[in-house]
XYZ file of C-alpha atoms in Angstrom:
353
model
C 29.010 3.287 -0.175
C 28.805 6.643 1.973
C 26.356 9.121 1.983
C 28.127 11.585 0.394
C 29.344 8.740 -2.711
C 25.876 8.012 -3.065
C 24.836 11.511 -3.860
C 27.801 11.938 -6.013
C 26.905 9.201 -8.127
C 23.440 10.290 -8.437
C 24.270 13.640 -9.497
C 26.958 11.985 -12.162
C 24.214 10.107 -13.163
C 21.592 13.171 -13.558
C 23.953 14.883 -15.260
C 24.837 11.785 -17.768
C 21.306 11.516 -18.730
C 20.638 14.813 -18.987
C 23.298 15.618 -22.046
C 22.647 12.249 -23.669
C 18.530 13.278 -23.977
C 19.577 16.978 -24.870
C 21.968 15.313 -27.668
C 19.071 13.305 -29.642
C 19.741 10.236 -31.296
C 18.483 8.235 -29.187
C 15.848 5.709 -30.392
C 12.227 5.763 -28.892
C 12.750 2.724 -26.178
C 15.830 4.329 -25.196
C 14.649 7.413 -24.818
C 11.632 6.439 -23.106
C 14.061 4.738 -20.365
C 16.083 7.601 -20.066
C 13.533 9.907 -19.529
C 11.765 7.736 -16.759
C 15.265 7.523 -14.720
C 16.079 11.131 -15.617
C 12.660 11.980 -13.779
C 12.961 9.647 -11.159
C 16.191 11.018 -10.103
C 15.575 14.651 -10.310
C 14.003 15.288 -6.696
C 17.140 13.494 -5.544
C 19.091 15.797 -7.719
C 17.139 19.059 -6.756
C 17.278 17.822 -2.959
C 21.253 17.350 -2.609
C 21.742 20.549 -4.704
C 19.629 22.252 -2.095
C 21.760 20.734 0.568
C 25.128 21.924 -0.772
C 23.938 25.402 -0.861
C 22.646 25.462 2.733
C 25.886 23.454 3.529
C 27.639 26.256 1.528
C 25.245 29.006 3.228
C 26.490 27.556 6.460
C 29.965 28.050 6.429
C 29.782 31.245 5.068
C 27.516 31.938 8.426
C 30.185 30.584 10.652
C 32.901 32.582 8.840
C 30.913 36.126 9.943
C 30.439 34.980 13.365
C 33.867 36.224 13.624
C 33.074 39.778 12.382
C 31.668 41.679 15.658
C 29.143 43.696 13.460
C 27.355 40.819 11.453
C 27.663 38.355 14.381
C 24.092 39.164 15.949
C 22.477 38.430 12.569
C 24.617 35.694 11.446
C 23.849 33.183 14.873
C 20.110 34.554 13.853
C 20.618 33.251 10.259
C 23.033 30.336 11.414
C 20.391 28.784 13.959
C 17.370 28.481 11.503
C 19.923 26.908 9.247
C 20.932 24.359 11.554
C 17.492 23.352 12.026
C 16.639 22.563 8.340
C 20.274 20.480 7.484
C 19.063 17.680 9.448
C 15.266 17.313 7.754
C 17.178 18.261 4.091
C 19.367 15.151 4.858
C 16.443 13.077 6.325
C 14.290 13.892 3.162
C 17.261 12.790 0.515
C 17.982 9.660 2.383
C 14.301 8.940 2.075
C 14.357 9.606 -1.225
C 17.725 7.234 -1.594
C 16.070 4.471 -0.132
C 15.498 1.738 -2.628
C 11.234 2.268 -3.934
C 9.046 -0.770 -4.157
C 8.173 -1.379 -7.703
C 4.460 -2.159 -7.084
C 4.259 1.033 -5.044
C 2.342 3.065 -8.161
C 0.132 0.105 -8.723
C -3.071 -0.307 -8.960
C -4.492 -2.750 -6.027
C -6.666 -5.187 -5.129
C -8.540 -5.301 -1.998
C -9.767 -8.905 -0.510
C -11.635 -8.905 2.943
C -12.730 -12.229 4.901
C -14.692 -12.968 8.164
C -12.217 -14.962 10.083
C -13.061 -16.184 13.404
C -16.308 -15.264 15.283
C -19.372 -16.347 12.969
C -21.364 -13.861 12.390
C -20.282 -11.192 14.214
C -17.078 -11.794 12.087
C -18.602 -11.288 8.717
C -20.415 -8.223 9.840
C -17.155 -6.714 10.543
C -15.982 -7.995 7.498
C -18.706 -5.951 5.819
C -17.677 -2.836 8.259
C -13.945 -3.032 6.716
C -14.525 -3.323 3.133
C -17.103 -0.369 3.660
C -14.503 1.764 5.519
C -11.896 1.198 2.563
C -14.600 2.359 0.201
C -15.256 5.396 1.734
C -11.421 6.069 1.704
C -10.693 5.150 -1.646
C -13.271 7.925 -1.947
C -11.865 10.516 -0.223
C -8.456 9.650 -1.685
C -10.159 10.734 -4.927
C -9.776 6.650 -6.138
C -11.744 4.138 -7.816
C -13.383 1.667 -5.886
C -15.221 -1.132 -7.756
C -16.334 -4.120 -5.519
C -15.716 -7.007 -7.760
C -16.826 -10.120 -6.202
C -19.612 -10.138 -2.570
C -20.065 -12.896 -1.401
C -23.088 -11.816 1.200
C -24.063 -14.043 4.487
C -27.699 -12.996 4.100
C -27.567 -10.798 7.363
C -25.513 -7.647 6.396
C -22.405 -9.371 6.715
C -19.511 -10.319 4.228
C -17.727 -13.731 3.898
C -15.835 -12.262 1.633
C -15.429 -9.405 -0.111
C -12.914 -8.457 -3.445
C -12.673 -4.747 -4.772
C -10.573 -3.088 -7.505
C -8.955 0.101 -5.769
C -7.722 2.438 -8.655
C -5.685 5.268 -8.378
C -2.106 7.455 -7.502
C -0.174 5.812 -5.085
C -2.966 3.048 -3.757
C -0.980 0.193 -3.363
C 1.736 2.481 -1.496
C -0.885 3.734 1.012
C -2.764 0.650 1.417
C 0.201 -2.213 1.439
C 0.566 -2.344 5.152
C -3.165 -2.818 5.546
C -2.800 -6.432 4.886
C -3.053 -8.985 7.729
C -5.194 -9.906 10.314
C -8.188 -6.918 12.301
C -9.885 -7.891 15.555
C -12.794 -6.094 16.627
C -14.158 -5.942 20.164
C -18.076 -4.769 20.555
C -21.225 -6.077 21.825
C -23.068 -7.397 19.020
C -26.444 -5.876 17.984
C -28.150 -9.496 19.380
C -26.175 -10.128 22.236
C -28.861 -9.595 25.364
C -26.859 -9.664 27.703
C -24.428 -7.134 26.936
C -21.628 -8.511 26.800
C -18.084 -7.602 24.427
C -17.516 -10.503 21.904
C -14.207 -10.334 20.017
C -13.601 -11.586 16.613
C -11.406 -10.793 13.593
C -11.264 -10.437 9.671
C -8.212 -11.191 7.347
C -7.373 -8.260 4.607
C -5.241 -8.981 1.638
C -3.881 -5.833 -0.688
C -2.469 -7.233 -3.557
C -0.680 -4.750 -6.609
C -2.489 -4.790 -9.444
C -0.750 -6.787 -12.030
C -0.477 -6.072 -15.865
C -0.513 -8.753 -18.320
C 3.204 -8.031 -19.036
C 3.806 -8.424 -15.778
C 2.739 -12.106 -15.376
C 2.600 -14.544 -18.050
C -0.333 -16.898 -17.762
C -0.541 -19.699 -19.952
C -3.448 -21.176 -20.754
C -2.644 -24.715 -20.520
C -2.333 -23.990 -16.902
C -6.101 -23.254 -15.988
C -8.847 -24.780 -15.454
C -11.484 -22.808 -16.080
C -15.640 -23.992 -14.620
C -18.740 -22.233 -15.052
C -21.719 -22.758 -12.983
C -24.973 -21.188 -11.900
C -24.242 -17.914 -9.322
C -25.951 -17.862 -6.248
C -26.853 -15.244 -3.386
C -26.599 -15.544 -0.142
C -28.294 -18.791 1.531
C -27.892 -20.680 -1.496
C -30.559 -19.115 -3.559
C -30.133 -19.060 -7.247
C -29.772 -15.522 -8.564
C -29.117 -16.106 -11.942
C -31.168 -18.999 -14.675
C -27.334 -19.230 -16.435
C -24.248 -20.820 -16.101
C -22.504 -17.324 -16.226
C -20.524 -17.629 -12.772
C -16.694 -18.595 -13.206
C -14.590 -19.971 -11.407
C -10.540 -20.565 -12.406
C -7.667 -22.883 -11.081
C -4.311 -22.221 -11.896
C -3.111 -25.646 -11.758
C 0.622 -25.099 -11.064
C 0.053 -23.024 -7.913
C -3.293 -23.997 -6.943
C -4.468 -20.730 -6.617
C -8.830 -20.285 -7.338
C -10.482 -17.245 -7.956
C -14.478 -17.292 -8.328
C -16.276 -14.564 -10.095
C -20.523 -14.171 -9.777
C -21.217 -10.506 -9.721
C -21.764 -10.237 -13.588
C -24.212 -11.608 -15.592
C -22.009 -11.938 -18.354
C -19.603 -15.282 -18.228
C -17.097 -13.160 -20.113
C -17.167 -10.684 -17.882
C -16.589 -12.536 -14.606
C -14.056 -14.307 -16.357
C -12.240 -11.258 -17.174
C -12.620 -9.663 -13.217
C -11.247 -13.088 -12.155
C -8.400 -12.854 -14.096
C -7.705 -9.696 -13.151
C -7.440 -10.913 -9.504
C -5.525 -14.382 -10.077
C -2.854 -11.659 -12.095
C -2.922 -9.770 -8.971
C -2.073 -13.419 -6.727
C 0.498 -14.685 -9.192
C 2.248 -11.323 -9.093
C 2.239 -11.356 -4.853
C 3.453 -14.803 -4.982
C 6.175 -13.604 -7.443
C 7.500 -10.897 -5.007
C 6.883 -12.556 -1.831
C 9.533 -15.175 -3.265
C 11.988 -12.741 -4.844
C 11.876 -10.788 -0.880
C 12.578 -12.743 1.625
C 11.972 -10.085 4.260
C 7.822 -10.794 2.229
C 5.662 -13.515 3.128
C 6.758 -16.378 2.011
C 3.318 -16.936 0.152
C -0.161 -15.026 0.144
C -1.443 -17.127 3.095
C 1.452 -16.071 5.773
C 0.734 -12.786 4.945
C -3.325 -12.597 6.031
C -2.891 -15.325 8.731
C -5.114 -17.534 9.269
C -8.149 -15.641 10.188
C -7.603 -16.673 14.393
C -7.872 -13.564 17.132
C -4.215 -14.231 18.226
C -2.673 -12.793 14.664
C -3.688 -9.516 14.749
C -2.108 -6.311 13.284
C -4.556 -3.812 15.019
C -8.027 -3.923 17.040
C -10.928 -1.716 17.020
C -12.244 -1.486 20.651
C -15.539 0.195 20.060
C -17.081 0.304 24.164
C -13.270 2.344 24.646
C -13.748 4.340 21.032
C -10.242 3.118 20.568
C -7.823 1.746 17.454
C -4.535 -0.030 17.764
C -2.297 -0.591 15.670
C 0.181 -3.174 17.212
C 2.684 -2.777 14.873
C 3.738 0.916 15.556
C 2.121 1.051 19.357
C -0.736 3.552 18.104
C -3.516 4.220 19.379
C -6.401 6.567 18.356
C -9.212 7.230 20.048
C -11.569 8.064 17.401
C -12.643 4.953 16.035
C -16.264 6.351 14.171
C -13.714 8.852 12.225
C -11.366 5.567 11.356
C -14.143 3.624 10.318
C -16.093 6.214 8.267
C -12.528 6.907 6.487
C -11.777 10.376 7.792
C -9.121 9.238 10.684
C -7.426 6.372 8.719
C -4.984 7.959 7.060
C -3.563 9.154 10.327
C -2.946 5.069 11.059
C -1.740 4.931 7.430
C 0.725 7.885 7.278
C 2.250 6.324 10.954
C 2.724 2.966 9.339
C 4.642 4.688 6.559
C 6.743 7.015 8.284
C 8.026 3.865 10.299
C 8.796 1.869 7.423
C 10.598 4.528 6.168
C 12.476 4.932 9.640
C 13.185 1.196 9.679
C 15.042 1.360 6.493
C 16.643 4.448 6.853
C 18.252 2.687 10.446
C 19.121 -0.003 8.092
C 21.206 1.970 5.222
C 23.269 3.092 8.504
C-alpha cells in the first residue's frame, strides 16, 4: 500500500468513526472502542489534512511565479514551504508506523552486577540510582521493590516499579548489558578496572493481560535476610514464587508483611510472563528475557561509561557524550534516550519504504 492509500484509508476511516459516534446507538463497549481509535487516529488525521493544504498552498505558489508582480513574494512564500513538506511528511509517516502496545505501560526496572565483583555491584547501585533520579525528573514514580544489598554500597540486584506517561516507551531500549571503566575507590595503584551490569525494562503487565493460574506456582516463604546473611526479620514473611511451566522465580523481602511481598512479586513475575509473551509473538524480540540482558560478561555491551575520559557510549547509535556526571545524575540521559528513539523510528521508517 502507497503512501498516499494509506492516508486515504485513514482519513475514510476518521471520517467512518466520526458519524457512527455522532449518530448514538452505539452500546458502551462499542463506543468505548470507537472512541479510543477515533482518538488515536486524529493526529494522523489533523497531520495529512495539514499536508494537503500546504500541498494545495504550494501549487497555488508555483502558479504566481508566473505573474511578474507576485513572483518576488511568491519564491519568498514558496521556499519556506518547501522546507516544511518534507518534516510534515516525515512526522505522518512516524505517526503511520505501527505503535508498540506496551509503549504506555507502566515498567519494571531490574538491575544486576554482572561481571567484576564488587566493583560490579557498586555500579549496579550507580545505575539503579541514576534511573531514580530520572524517573524523578520525568515527573514518575519510582518505588524500589526488591534490594538485594552486598553490604558495601553495592547492589546484586536491584527491582523498581517505574510509574508514569510514556515510561516503558522512554526506557525500553535501556535494556541490555552497561560496562563501566573507572579506578575503583580501593584500587592503590591506580589503575582502570572494567566491569559491567545487566538492566532489564519489562512493561508493566495487568492482570487481564496475563492469566496466571494458580496451579502453576509454587509459592515458599522463608525468613528475609540483609546483606551478609544476617537475619533482618524474626518471621517467615519473605516470598519467593516459581511459575512451574516457565521456570521463571521472583523473590520478594523488602516488606514485612508476607502478603505484601507476595503481591510486589507478582507484580513482577506479571511483568516476565508478559515479556516472554511478546518476545515470542516478535521475532525481531529476544527470543526470551535472558537474550535480551545477556549474560552479564564485558563483551555484550550496549554502551560504556568511561569515567577517567568523562565519556558515554552508546554502541548502538555511535554516540558519544562527554558529560558523564550529568548522565549519571539524570540530567544528560535523556539526550542518549531521545537518540535511541529517533533511530528506531528512522529504522522503521527505511523499512515501510
Amino acid at each position: 500500500m502507497s503512501f498516499e492509500d494509506m492516508l486515504n484509508k485513514v482519513a475514510a476511516r476518521h471520517d467512518e468513526l466520526r458519524d457512527a459516534l455522532s449518530a448514538g446507538g452505539l452500546d458502551a463497549q462499542t463506543f468505548a472502542r470507537h472512541s479510543k481509535e477515533y482518538a488515536d487516529l486524529t493526529p494522523i488525521a489533523e497531520a495529512a489534512a495539514e499536508l494537503r493544504k500546504a500541498r494545495a498552498e504550494r501549487a497555488d505558489l508555483e502558479a504566481m511565479l508566473a505573474d511578474p508582480e507576485m513572483r518576488e513574494l511568491a519564491a519568498a512564500e514558496l521556499g519556506e514551504l518547501e522546507r516544511r513538506l518534507p518534516e510534515l511528511d516525515r512526522r505522518i509517516r512516524v505517526l503511520l508506523l505501527p505503535r508498540d502496545e506496551a509503549d504506555e505501560k507502566n515498567a519494571i526496572l531490574e538491575v544486576r552486577a554482572g561481571t567484576g565483583g564488587e566493583e560490579a555491584a557498586l555500579f549496579a547501585a550507580a545505575l539503579f540510582g541514576m534511573y531514580q533520579r530520572y524517573a524523578v525528573l520525568q515527573g514518575w514514580r519510582f518505588e524500589a521493590m526488591d534490594v538485594n544489598e552486598t553490604g558495601l554500597g553495592g547492589y546484586k540486584e536491584a527491582v523498581a516499579s517505574i510509574t508514569g506517561r510514556n515510561v516503558f516507551a522512554r526506557l525500553k531500549f535501556e535494556s541490555g548489558v552497561h560496562r563501566v571503566q573507572r579506578v575503583p575507590e580501593t584500587e592503590a595503584g591506580g589503575r582502570i578496572h572494567t566491569s559491567a551490569a545487566t538492566v532489564a525494562v519489562l512493561p508493566e503487565a495487568e492482570e487481564v493481560d496475563v492469566q496466571i493460574d494458580e496451579k502453576d506456582l509454587r509459592i515458599d516463604v522463608f525468613r528475609a535476610s540483609g546483606p551478609g546473611g544476617q537475619s533482618v526479620n524474626t518471621t517467615d514473611s519473605a516470598v519467593r514464587i516459581t511459575h512451574l511451566p516457565t521456570g521463571l522465580v521472583v523473590s520478594q523481602q523488602d516488606e514485612k508483611s508476607q502478603h505484601k511481598n507476595k503481591a510486589k512479586a507478582m507484580k513482577v513475575l506479571r511483568a516476565r510472563l508478559y515479556e516472554l509473551e511478546r518476545s515470542q509473538r516478535d521475532a525481531a524480540r529476544a527470543a526470551d528475557r535472558k537474550s535480551q540482558v545477556g549474560s552479564g560478561d564485558r563483551s555484550e555491551r550496549i554502551r560504556t561509561y568511561n569515567f577517567p575520559q568523562g565519556r558515554v557510549t552508546d554502541h548502538r547509535i555511535n554516540l558519544t557524550l562527554y558529560k558523564i556526571e550529568k548522565v549519571m545524575n539524570g540530567e544528560a540521559l535523556d539526550e542518549i534516550v531521545d537518540a535511541l528513539v529517533g533511530a528506531d523510528e528512522a529504522e522503521r521508517l527505511a523499512d515501510l519504504r
